[in-house]
Short mmCIF file of C-alpha atoms in Angstrom, two decimals:
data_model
loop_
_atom_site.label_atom_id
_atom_site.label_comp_id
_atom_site.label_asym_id
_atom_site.label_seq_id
_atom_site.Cartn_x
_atom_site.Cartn_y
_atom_site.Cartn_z
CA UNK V 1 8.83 19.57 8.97
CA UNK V 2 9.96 21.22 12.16
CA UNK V 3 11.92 18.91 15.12
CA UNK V 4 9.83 18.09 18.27
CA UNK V 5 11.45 18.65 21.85
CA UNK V 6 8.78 17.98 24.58
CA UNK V 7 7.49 14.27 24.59
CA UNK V 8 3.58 15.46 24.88
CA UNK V 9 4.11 17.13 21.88
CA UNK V 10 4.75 14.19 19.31
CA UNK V 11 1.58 12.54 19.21
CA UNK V 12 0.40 16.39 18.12
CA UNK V 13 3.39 16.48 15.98
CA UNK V 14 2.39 12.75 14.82
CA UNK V 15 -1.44 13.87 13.90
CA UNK V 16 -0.48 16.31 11.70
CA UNK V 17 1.18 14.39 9.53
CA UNK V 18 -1.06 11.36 9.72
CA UNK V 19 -4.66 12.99 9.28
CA UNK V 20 -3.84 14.19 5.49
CA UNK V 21 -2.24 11.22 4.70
CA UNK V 22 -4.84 9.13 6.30
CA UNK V 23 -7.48 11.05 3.97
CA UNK V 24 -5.45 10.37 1.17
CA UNK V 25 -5.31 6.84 2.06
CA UNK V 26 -9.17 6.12 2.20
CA UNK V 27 -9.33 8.01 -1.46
CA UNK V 28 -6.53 6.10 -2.52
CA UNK V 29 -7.96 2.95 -1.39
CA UNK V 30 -11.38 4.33 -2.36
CA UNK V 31 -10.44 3.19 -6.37
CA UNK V 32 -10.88 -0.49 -6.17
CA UNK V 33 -13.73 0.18 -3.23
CA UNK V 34 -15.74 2.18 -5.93
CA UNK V 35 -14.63 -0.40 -8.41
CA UNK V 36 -16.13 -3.07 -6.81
CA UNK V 37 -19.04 -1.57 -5.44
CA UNK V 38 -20.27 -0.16 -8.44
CA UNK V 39 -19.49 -3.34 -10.67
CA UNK V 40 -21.21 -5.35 -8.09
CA UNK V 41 -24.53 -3.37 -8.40
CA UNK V 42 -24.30 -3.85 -12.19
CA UNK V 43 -24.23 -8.00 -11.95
CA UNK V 44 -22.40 -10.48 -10.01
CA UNK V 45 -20.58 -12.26 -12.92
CA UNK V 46 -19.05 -8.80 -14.00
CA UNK V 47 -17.88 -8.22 -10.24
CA UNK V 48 -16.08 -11.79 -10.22
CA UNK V 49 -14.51 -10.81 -13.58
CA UNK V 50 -13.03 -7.50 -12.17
CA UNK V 51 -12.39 -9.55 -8.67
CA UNK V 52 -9.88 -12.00 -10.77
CA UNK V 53 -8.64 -9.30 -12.55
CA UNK V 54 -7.86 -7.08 -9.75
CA UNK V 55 -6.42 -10.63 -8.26
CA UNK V 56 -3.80 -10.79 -10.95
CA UNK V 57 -2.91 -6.96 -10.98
CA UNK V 58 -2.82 -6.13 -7.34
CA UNK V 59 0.39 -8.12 -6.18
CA UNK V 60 2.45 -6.47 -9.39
CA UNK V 61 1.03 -3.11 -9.01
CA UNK V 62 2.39 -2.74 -4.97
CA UNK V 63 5.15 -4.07 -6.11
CA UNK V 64 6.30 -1.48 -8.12
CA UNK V 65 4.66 1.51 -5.95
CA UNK V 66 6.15 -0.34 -2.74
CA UNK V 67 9.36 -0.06 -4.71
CA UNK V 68 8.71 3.68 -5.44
CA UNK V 69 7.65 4.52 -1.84
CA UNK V 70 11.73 3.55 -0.85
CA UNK V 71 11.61 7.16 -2.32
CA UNK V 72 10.35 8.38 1.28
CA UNK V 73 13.02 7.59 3.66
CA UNK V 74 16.06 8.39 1.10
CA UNK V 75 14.48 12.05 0.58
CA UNK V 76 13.55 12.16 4.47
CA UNK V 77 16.90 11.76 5.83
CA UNK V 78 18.41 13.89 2.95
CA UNK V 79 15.90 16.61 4.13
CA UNK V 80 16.66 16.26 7.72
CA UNK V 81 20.36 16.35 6.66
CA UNK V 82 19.80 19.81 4.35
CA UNK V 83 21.15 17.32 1.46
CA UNK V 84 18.58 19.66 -0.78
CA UNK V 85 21.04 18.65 -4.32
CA UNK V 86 20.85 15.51 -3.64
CA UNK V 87 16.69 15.22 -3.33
CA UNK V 88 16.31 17.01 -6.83
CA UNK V 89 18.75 14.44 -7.66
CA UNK V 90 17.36 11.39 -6.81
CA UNK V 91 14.11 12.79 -7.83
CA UNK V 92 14.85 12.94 -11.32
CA UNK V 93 15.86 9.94 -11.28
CA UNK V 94 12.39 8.54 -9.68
CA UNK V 95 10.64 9.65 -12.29
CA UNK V 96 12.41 8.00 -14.99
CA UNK V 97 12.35 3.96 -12.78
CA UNK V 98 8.53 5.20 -12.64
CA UNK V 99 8.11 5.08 -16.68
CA UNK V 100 10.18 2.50 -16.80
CA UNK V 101 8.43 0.46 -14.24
CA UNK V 102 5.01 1.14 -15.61
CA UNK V 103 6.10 0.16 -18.89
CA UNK V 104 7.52 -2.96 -17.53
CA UNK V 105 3.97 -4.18 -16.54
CA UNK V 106 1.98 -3.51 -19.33
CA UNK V 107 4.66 -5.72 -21.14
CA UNK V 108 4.23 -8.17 -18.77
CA UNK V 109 0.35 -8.40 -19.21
CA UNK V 110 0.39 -8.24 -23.04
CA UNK V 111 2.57 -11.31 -22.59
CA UNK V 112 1.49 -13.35 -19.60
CA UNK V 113 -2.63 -11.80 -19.11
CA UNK V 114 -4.39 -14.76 -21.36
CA UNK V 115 -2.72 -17.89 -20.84
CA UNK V 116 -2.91 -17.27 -17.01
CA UNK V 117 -6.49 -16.36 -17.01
CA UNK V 118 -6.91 -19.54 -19.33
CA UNK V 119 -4.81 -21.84 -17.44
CA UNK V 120 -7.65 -21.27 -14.34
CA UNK V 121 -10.46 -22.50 -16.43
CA UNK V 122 -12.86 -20.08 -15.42
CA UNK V 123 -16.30 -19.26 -16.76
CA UNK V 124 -15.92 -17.75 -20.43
CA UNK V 125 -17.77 -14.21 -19.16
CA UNK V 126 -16.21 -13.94 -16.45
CA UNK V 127 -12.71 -14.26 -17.98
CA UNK V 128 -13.78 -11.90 -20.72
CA UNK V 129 -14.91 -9.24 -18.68
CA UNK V 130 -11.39 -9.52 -16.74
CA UNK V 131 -9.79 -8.86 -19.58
CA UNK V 132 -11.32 -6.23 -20.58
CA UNK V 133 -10.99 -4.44 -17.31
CA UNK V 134 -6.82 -4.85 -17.24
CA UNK V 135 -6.59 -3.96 -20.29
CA UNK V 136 -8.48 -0.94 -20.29
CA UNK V 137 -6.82 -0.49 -16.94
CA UNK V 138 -3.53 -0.74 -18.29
CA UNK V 139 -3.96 2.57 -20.02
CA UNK V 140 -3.38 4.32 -16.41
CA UNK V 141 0.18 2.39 -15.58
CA UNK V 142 2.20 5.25 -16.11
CA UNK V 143 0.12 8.34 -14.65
CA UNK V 144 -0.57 6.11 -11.44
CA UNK V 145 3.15 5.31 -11.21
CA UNK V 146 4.61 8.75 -11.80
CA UNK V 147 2.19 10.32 -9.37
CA UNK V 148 2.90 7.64 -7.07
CA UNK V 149 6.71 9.23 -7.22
CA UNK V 150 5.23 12.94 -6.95
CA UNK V 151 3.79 11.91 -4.03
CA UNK V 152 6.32 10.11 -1.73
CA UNK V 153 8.63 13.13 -2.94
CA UNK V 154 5.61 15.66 -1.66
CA UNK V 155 5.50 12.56 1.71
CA UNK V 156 8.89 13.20 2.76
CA UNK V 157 8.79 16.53 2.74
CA UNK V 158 6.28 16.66 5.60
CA UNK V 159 3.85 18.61 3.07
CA UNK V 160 1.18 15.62 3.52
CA UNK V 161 -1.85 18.06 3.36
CA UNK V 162 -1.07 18.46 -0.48
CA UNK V 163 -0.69 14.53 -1.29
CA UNK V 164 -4.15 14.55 0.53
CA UNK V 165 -6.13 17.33 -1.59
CA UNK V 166 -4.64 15.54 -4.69
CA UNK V 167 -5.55 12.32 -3.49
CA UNK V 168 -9.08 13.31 -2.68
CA UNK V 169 -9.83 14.13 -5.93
CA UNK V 170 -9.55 10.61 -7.55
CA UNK V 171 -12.42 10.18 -5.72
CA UNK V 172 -15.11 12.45 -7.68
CA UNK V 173 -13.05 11.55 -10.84
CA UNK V 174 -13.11 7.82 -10.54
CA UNK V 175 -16.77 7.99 -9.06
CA UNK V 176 -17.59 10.34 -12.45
CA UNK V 177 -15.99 7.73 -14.92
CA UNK V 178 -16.80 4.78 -13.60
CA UNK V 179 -20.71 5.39 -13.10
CA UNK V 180 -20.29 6.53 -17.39
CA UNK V 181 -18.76 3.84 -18.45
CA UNK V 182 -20.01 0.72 -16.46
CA UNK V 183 -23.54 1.73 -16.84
CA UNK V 184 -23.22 3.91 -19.94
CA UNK V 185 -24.27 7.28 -18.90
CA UNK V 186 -23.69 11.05 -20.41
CA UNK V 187 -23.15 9.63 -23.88
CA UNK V 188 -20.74 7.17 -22.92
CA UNK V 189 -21.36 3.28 -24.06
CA UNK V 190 -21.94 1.11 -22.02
CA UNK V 191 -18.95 -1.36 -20.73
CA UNK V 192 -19.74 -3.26 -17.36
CA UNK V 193 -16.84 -4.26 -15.78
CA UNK V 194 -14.18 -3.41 -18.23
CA UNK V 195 -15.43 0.39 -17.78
CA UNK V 196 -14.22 -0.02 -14.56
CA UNK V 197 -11.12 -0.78 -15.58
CA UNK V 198 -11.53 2.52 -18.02
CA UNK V 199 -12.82 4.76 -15.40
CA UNK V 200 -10.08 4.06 -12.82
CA UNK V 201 -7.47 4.90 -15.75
CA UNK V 202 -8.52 7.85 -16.76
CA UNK V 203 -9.33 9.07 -13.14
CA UNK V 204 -5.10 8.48 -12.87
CA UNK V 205 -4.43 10.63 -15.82
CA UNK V 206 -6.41 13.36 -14.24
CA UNK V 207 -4.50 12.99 -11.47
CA UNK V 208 -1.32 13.42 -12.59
CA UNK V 209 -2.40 16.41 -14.68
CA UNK V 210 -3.41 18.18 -11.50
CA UNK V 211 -0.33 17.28 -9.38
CA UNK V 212 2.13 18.33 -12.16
CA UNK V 213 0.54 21.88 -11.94
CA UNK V 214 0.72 21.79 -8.29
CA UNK V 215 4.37 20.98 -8.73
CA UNK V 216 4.78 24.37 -10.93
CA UNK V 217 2.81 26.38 -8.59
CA UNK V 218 3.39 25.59 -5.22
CA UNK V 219 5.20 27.93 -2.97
CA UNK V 220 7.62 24.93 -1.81
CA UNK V 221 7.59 22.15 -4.46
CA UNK V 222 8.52 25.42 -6.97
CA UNK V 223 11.38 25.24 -5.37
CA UNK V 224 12.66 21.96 -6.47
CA UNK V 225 13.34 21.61 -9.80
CA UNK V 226 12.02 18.02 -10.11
CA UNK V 227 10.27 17.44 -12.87
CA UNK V 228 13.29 18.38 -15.70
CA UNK V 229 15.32 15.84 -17.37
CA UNK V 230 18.88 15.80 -16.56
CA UNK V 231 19.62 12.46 -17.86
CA UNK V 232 19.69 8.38 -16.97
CA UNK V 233 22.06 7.98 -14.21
CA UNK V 234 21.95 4.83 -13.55
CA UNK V 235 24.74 5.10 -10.52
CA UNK V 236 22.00 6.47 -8.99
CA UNK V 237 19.64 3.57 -9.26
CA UNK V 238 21.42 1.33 -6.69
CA UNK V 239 20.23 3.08 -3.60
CA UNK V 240 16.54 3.03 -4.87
CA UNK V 241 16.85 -0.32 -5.62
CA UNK V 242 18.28 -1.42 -2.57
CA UNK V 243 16.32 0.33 -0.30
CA UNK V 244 13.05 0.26 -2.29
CA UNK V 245 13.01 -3.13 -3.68
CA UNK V 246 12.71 -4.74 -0.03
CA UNK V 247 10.15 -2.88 0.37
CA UNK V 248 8.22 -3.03 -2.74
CA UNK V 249 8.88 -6.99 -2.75
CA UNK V 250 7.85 -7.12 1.95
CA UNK V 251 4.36 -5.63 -0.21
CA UNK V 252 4.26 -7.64 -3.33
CA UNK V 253 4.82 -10.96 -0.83
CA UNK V 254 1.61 -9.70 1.50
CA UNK V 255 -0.57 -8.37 -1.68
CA UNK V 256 0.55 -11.31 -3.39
CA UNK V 257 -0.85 -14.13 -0.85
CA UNK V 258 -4.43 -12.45 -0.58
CA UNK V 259 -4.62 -12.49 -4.49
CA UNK V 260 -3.32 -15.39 -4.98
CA UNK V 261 -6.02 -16.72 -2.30
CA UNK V 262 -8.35 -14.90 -4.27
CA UNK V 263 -7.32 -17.11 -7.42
CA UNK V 264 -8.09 -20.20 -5.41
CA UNK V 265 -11.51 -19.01 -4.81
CA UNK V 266 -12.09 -19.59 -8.32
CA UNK V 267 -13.12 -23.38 -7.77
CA UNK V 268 -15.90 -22.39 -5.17
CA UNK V 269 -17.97 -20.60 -8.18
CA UNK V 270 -18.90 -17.41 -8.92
CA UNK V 271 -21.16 -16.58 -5.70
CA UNK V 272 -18.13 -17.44 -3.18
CA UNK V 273 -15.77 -15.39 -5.65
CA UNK V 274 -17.90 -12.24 -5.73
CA UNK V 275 -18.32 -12.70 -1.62
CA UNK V 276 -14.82 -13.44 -1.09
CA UNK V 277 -13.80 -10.22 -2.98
CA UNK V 278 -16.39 -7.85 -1.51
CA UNK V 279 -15.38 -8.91 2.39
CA UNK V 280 -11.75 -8.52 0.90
CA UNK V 281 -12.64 -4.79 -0.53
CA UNK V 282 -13.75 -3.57 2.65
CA UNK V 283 -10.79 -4.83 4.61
CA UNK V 284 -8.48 -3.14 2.15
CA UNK V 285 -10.67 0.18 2.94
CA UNK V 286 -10.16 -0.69 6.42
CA UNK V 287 -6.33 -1.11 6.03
CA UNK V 288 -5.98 2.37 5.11
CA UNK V 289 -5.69 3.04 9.10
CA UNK V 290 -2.84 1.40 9.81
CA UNK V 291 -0.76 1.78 6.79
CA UNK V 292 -1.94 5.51 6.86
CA UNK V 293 0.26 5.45 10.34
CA UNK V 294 2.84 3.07 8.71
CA UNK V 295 3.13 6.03 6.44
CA UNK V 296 3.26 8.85 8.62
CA UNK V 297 6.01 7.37 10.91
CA UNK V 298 8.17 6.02 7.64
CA UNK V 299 8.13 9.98 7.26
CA UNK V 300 8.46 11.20 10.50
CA UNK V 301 11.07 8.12 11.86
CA UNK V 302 13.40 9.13 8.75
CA UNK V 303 13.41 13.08 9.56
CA UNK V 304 14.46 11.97 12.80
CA UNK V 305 16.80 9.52 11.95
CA UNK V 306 18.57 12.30 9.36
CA UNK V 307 18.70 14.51 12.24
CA UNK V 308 20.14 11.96 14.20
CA UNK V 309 17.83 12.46 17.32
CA UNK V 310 17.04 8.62 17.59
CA UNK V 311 15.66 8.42 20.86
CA UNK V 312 12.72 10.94 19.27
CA UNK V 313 12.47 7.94 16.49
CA UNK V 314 11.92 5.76 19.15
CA UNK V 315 9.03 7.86 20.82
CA UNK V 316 7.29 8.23 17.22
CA UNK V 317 7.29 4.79 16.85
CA UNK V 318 6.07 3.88 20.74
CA UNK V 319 2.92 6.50 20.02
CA UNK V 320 2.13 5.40 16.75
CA UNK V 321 1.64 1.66 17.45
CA UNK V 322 -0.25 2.91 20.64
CA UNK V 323 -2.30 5.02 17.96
CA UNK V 324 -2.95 2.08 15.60
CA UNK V 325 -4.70 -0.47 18.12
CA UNK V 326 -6.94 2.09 19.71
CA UNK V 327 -8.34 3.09 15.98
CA UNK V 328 -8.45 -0.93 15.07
CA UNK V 329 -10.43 -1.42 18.23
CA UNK V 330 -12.95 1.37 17.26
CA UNK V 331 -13.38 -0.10 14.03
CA UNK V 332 -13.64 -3.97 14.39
CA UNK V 333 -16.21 -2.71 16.90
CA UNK V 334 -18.12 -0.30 14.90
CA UNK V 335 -18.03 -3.13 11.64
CA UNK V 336 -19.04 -5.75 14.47
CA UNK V 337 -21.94 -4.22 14.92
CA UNK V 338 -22.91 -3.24 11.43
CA UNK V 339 -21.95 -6.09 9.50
CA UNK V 340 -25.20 -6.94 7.87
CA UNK V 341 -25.43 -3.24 6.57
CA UNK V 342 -21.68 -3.46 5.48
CA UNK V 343 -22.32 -6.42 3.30
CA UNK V 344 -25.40 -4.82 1.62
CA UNK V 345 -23.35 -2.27 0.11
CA UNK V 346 -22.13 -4.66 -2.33
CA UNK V 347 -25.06 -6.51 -3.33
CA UNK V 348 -28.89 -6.75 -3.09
CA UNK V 349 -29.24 -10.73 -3.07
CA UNK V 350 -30.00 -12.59 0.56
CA UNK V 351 -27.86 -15.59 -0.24
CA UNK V 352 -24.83 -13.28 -1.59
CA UNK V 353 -24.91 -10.91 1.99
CA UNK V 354 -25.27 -13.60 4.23
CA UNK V 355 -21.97 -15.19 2.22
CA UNK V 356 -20.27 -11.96 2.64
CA UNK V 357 -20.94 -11.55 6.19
CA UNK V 358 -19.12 -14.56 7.34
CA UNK V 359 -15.65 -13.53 5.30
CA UNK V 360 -16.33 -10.38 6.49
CA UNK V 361 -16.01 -11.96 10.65
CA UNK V 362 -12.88 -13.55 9.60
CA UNK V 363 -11.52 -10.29 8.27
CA UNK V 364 -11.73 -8.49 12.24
CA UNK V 365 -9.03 -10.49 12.97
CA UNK V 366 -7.34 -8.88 9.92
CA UNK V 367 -7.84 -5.79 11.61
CA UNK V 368 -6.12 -6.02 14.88
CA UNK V 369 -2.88 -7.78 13.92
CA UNK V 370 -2.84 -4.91 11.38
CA UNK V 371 -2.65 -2.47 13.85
CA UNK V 372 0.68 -4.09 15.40
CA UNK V 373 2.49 -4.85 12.17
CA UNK V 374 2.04 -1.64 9.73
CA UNK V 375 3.27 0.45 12.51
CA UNK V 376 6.59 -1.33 12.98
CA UNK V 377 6.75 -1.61 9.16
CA UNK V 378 7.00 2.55 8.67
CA UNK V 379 9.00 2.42 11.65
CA UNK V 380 11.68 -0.08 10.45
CA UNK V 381 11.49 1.86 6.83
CA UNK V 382 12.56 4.96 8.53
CA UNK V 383 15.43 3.54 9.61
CA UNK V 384 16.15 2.02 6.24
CA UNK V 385 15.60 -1.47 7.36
CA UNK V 386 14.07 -3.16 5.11
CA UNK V 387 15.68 -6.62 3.74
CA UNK V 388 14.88 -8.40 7.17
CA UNK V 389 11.27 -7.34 7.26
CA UNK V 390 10.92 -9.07 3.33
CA UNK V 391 11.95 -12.36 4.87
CA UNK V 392 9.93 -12.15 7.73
CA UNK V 393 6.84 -11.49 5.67
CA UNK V 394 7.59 -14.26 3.03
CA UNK V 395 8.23 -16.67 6.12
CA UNK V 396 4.79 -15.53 8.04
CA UNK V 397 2.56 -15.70 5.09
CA UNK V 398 4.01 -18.37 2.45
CA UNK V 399 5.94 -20.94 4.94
CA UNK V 400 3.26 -20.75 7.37
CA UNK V 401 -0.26 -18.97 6.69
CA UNK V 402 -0.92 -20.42 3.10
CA UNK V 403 0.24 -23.92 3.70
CA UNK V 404 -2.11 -23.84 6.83
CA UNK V 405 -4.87 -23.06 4.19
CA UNK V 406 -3.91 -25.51 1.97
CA UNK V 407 -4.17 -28.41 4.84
CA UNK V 408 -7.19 -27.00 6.05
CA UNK V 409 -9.09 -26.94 2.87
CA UNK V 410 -7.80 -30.86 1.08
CA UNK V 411 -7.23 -32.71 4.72
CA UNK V 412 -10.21 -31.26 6.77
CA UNK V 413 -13.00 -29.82 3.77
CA UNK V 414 -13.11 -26.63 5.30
CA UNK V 415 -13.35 -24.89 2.00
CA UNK V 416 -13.29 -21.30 1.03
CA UNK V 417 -13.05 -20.33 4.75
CA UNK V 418 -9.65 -22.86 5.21
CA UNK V 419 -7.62 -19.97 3.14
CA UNK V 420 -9.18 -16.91 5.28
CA UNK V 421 -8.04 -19.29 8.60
CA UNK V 422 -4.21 -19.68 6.91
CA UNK V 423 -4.71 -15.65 5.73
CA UNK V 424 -5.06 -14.85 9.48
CA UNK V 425 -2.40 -17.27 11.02
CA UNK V 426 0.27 -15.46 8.57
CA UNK V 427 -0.53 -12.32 9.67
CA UNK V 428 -0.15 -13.15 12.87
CA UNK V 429 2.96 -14.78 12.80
CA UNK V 430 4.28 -12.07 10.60
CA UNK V 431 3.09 -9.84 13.52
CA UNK V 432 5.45 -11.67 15.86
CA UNK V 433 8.20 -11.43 13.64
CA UNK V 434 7.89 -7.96 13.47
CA UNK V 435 7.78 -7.08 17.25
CA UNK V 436 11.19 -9.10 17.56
CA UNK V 437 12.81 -7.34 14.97
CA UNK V 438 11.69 -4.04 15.87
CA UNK V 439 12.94 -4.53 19.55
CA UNK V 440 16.04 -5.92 18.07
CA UNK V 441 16.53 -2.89 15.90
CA UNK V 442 16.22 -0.39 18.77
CA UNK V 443 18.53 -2.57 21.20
CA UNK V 444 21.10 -1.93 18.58
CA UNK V 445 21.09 1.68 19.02
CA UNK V 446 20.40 1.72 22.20
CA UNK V 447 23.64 -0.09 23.15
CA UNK V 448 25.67 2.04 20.52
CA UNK V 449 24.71 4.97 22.69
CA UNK V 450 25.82 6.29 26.11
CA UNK V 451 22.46 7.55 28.40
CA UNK V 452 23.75 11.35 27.44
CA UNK V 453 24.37 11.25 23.78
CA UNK V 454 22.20 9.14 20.86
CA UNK V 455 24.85 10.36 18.10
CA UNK V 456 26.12 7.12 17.30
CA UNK V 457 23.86 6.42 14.27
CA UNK V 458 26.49 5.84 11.55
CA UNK V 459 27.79 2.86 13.77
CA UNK V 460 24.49 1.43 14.16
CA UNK V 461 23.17 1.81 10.72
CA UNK V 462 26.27 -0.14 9.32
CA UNK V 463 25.77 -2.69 11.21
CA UNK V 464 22.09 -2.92 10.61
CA UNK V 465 23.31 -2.38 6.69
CA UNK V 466 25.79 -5.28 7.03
CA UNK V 467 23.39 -7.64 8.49
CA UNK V 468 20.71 -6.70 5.52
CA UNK V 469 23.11 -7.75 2.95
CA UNK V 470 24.36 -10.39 4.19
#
């Protein structure tokens, strides 16, 4: 990753990180997009089945990848510092909370999977076939999550052309699997839903084949001797933890308000379940836009910040949000004025695309306060501020957006649609929040510095550090 010194330069400079990563993003979010799709086209009961079950995982699943992804702005201000030990260091390290973490949650769903899915009283095919996808899904926990680590190491190096051609390829991989085992093609039985689950998992495990090689061969990532055990250090689990559990937890409190929304469906049937979750799908496909950018500036923002050139951060940051609306725009448009084609793609019946089409009007609203608040996320990540932003996001989204929902839908009947209302209220407030803090974060340094010198970033990031903890 090379400095920038002319301002025309960084949105350039900005591009070329974000166009691999945003590639990577649509594959990434591609898995439960070809999930659902395909599941859908097989019968609606089987893509309400994987809809719960994706509902339960989701929210546990970001958790522990949000958690990984602290791994970006540690190694990113080590690399603009030339700390080079210290990345392998850490590294190592990542690797092991990765296993850890992945076993961690299959635990958790051998343990906790049945009695919730019973407690919700759902239809006895539907439950069965969301079994049957976490549990075959389950098998890909620890591939997903140790590539998850090769790739925010591979992230904050600036080399985000290789995270993309990895990333690409769990497209062809999951498409392959997933079209064998849900329909039972090539010799392979015949699973619905649950070879969804079976498809996705073994996609992962190709994955992380593929990446470890790149890892040997690479003219670069050679050069870090990452993947080598050297040990549990667990001294050096506190600054993962504190900087990645904020952030894994800011996720787990967004992911975990749309699932759990998606839960509540549950008591509108099967046809408003299915609908629900296909307008959900294709906003998630959509969010890979801005959180592509959140991504690109957590990386960029932290090189910066390690070099301690903070009025550059700034300028990132100022471009990227810029970037973000003008692309949410084009797409709210563009989905606007396709929306009865969009909702075909998941299913052939009249009834069930007309359903989808009106969740998928509420979710344009998703898009544009999107576009403001992933953007200041990566931005505030960069600078390792991260404990703030989790508040913000449980106030915005459980204080406000969901109780909204819940009012809506038992004081005024307006069912399924009241949650989507209190789903878009959140956001927004959470928006607001976000602006605030973001202004408040660059006032900070800003003060701290003198209009010829922005070197003052130890002062301001223990003060930003003292007010996170406390």
């Amino acid at each position: 990753m090379k400095s920038t010194i002319q301002e025309n330069h960084k949105f350039k400079a900005l591009l070329t990180i974000l166009i691999p990563v945003l590639i990577y993003q649509i594959a990434n979010y591609s898995a439960q997009f070809i999930d659902t799709v395909m599941t859908g086209r097989y019968n609606e009961v089987h893509l309400a089945g994987v809809s719960i079950g994706g509902s339960l995982y989701a929210p546990f699943f970001t958790l522990l990848t949000g958690l990984i992804s602290g791994l970006v702005p540690i190694v990113g201000q080590y690399f603009g510092q030339k700390k080079l030990d210290k990345i392998e260091q850490v590294m190592r390290q990542y690797l092991i909370i990765g296993v850890v973490l992945a076993v961690a949650l299959f635990v958790l769903g051998v343990l906790f999977l049945k009695p919730v899915l019973g407690f919700m009283n759902l239809e006895q095919e539907v439950e069965a076939v969301a079994v049957g996808y976490l549990t075959w899904l389950s098998l890909g926990f620890i591939p997903l999550l140790l590539f998850s680590v090769l790739r925010s190491f591979v992230d904050a190096l600036g080399l985000t052309k290789v995270s993309m051609m990895l990333m690409v390829l769990v497209v062809p991989l999951n498409m392959f699997f997933n079209y064998s085992l849900i329909y039972g093609q090539f010799g392979f039985p015949e699973m619905g839903g649950a070879g969804a689950g079976l498809g996705t998992a073994l996609a992962y495990w190709g994955l992380l084949v593929v990446a470890v090689v790149v890892f040997k061969k690479h003219p670069v990532l050679k050069e870090y001797d990452v993947i080598k055990w050297s040990g549990i250090d667990t001294k050096m689990w506190k600054e993962p933890f504190k900087i990645g559990l904020p952030i894994g937890l800011s996720i787990f409190a967004e992911v975990a308000v749309f699932a759990f929304v998606g839960l509540l469906m549950s008591k509108f049937g099967t046809s408003i379940i299915a609908s629900h979750q296909a307008a959900m799908n294709f906003a998630t496909v959509v969010y890979a836009f801005p959180i592509s950018i959140s991504t690109a500036l957590t990386i960029i923002v932290s090189y910066e910040v390690g070099r301690k050139d903070i009025r550059s951060a700034m300028q990132f940051a100022y471009i990227g949000i810029a970037t973000a609306v003008t692309l949410a725009v084009v797409t709210l448009t563009l989905l606007a004025l396709n929306i009865q084609s969009v909702a075909a793609l998941y299913g052939t019946d009249p009834d069930f695309i007309q359903l989808t089409v009106v969740f998928l009007t509420y979710s344009l609203l998703f898009q544009l306060f999107d576009a403001v608040a992933a953007p200041i996320q990566g931005t505030l990540r960069g600078f390792k501020d991260v404990q703030m932003p989790f508040i913000l996001f449980l106030i915005g989204y459980w204080i406000i957006g969901l109780p909204t929902g819940f009012i809506l839908d038992n004081a005024f009947n307006a069912g399924p649609y009241s949650y989507w209302i209190g789903l878009i209220i959140g956001l927004m407030s959470s928006c607001i929040f976000l602006v605030v803090r973001l202004r408040k974060v660059f006032k900070k340094y800003k003060e701290s510095s003198d209009e010829n010198s922005i070197d003052n970033i130890e002062v301001v990031a223990k003060v930003i550090s003292t007010e996170n903890n406390s």
